Amino acid sequence: GVWVVFWSLVRHSDDMRAVQQRTYGQYRQVLERHLAGLAAEKGVPPLDIRAAATALNALMDGLWLNWCLNPDDFSAEQGIAMCEAWVDGFAAGAFTPRLV
């Protein structure tokens, strides 16, 4: 619940917004580095790596929120498997936002 309160404060507090922008930006950069490395390793065609990192983060946030609201909906292991399936699809070239 604390995380949801934090998210709501971001909209109304300059200090909280600054913290969120800094920490989210750093986290997205980590995801971008890992996804870019995976894309290069797997030969994924050029794509918008920032959009891919944003999409993966949104999936994880959405699963986390859904699980917090209804933990009987899926298990933590199933949530991890969903994220791993997204990454597998990404590695196979299924993420479509392209730079071209």
GROMACS .gro file of C-alpha atoms in nm:
model
  100
    1GLY     CA    1   0.000   0.000   0.000
    2VAL     CA    2   0.287   0.238   0.070
    3TRP     CA    3   0.398   0.223  -0.293
    4VAL     CA    4   0.050   0.318  -0.415
    5VAL     CA    5   0.047   0.615  -0.175
    6PHE     CA    6   0.387   0.719  -0.309
    7TRP     CA    7   0.255   0.706  -0.665
    8SER     CA    8  -0.038   0.928  -0.568
    9LEU     CA    9   0.195   1.177  -0.397
   10VAL     CA   10   0.403   1.208  -0.714
   11ARG     CA   11   0.114   1.393  -0.876
   12HIS     CA   12   0.092   1.650  -0.595
   13SER     CA   13   0.443   1.695  -0.456
   14ASP     CA   14   0.740   1.840  -0.644
   15ASP     CA   15   0.979   1.662  -0.405
   16MET     CA   16   0.813   1.324  -0.454
   17ARG     CA   17   0.798   1.379  -0.831
   18ALA     CA   18   1.172   1.453  -0.835
   19VAL     CA   19   1.246   1.135  -0.638
   20GLN     CA   20   1.025   0.928  -0.868
   21GLN     CA   21   1.174   1.074  -1.185
   22ARG     CA   22   1.530   1.017  -1.063
   23THR     CA   23   1.479   0.661  -0.937
   24TYR     CA   24   1.257   0.555  -1.227
   25GLY     CA   25   1.504   0.705  -1.475
   26GLN     CA   26   1.791   0.512  -1.316
   27TYR     CA   27   1.589   0.191  -1.311
   28ARG     CA   28   1.478   0.233  -1.673
   29GLN     CA   29   1.844   0.284  -1.772
   30VAL     CA   30   1.931  -0.049  -1.609
   31LEU     CA   31   1.650  -0.219  -1.801
   32GLU     CA   32   1.762  -0.045  -2.123
   33ARG     CA   33   2.120  -0.171  -2.079
   34HIS     CA   34   2.009  -0.528  -2.017
   35LEU     CA   35   1.755  -0.529  -2.300
   36ALA     CA   36   2.003  -0.368  -2.542
   37GLY     CA   37   2.260  -0.634  -2.454
   38LEU     CA   38   2.004  -0.909  -2.504
   39ALA     CA   39   1.890  -0.756  -2.835
   40ALA     CA   40   2.249  -0.741  -2.960
   41GLU     CA   41   2.316  -1.098  -2.847
   42LYS     CA   42   2.001  -1.232  -3.017
   43GLY     CA   43   2.028  -1.016  -3.332
   44VAL     CA   44   1.699  -0.834  -3.270
   45PRO     CA   45   1.638  -0.574  -3.545
   46PRO     CA   46   1.678  -0.206  -3.443
   47LEU     CA   47   1.407  -0.091  -3.207
   48ASP     CA   48   1.323   0.179  -2.957
   49ILE     CA   49   1.500   0.032  -2.652
   50ARG     CA   50   1.355   0.300  -2.423
   51ALA     CA   51   1.002   0.198  -2.524
   52ALA     CA   52   1.093  -0.167  -2.465
   53ALA     CA   53   1.224  -0.087  -2.115
   54THR     CA   54   0.911   0.116  -2.043
   55ALA     CA   55   0.691  -0.172  -2.160
   56LEU     CA   56   0.869  -0.427  -1.942
   57ASN     CA   57   0.853  -0.196  -1.643
   58ALA     CA   58   0.481  -0.137  -1.702
   59LEU     CA   59   0.423  -0.513  -1.717
   60MET     CA   60   0.607  -0.565  -1.388
   61ASP     CA   61   0.429  -0.272  -1.218
   62GLY     CA   62   0.092  -0.390  -1.345
   63LEU     CA   63   0.149  -0.745  -1.229
   64TRP     CA   64   0.272  -0.623  -0.893
   65LEU     CA   65  -0.032  -0.399  -0.844
   66ASN     CA   66  -0.273  -0.670  -0.958
   67TRP     CA   67  -0.109  -0.923  -0.725
   68CYS     CA   68  -0.123  -0.680  -0.430
   69LEU     CA   69  -0.494  -0.620  -0.490
   70ASN     CA   70  -0.576  -0.988  -0.545
   71PRO     CA   71  -0.296  -1.231  -0.450
   72ASP     CA   72  -0.520  -1.524  -0.541
   73ASP     CA   73  -0.528  -1.413  -0.906
   74PHE     CA   74  -0.183  -1.560  -0.977
   75SER     CA   75   0.120  -1.674  -0.782
   76ALA     CA   76   0.449  -1.490  -0.757
   77GLU     CA   77   0.602  -1.769  -0.966
   78GLN     CA   78   0.338  -1.717  -1.236
   79GLY     CA   79   0.412  -1.343  -1.235
   80ILE     CA   80   0.781  -1.414  -1.281
   81ALA     CA   81   0.698  -1.658  -1.562
   82MET     CA   82   0.488  -1.389  -1.736
   83CYS     CA   83   0.781  -1.145  -1.723
   84GLU     CA   84   1.021  -1.413  -1.844
   85ALA     CA   85   0.785  -1.492  -2.133
   86TRP     CA   86   0.782  -1.123  -2.229
   87VAL     CA   87   1.164  -1.118  -2.225
   88ASP     CA   88   1.172  -1.438  -2.434
   89GLY     CA   89   0.936  -1.276  -2.685
   90PHE     CA   90   1.151  -0.964  -2.689
   91ALA     CA   91   1.463  -1.176  -2.754
   92ALA     CA   92   1.279  -1.339  -3.046
   93GLY     CA   93   1.202  -0.998  -3.199
   94ALA     CA   94   0.837  -0.977  -3.096
   95PHE     CA   95   0.858  -0.621  -2.958
   96THR     CA   96   0.756  -0.403  -3.254
   97PRO     CA   97   0.836  -0.033  -3.191
   98ARG     CA   98   1.115   0.025  -3.443
   99LEU     CA   99   1.347   0.318  -3.491
  100VAL     CA  100   1.289   0.328  -3.867
   0.00000   0.00000   0.00000
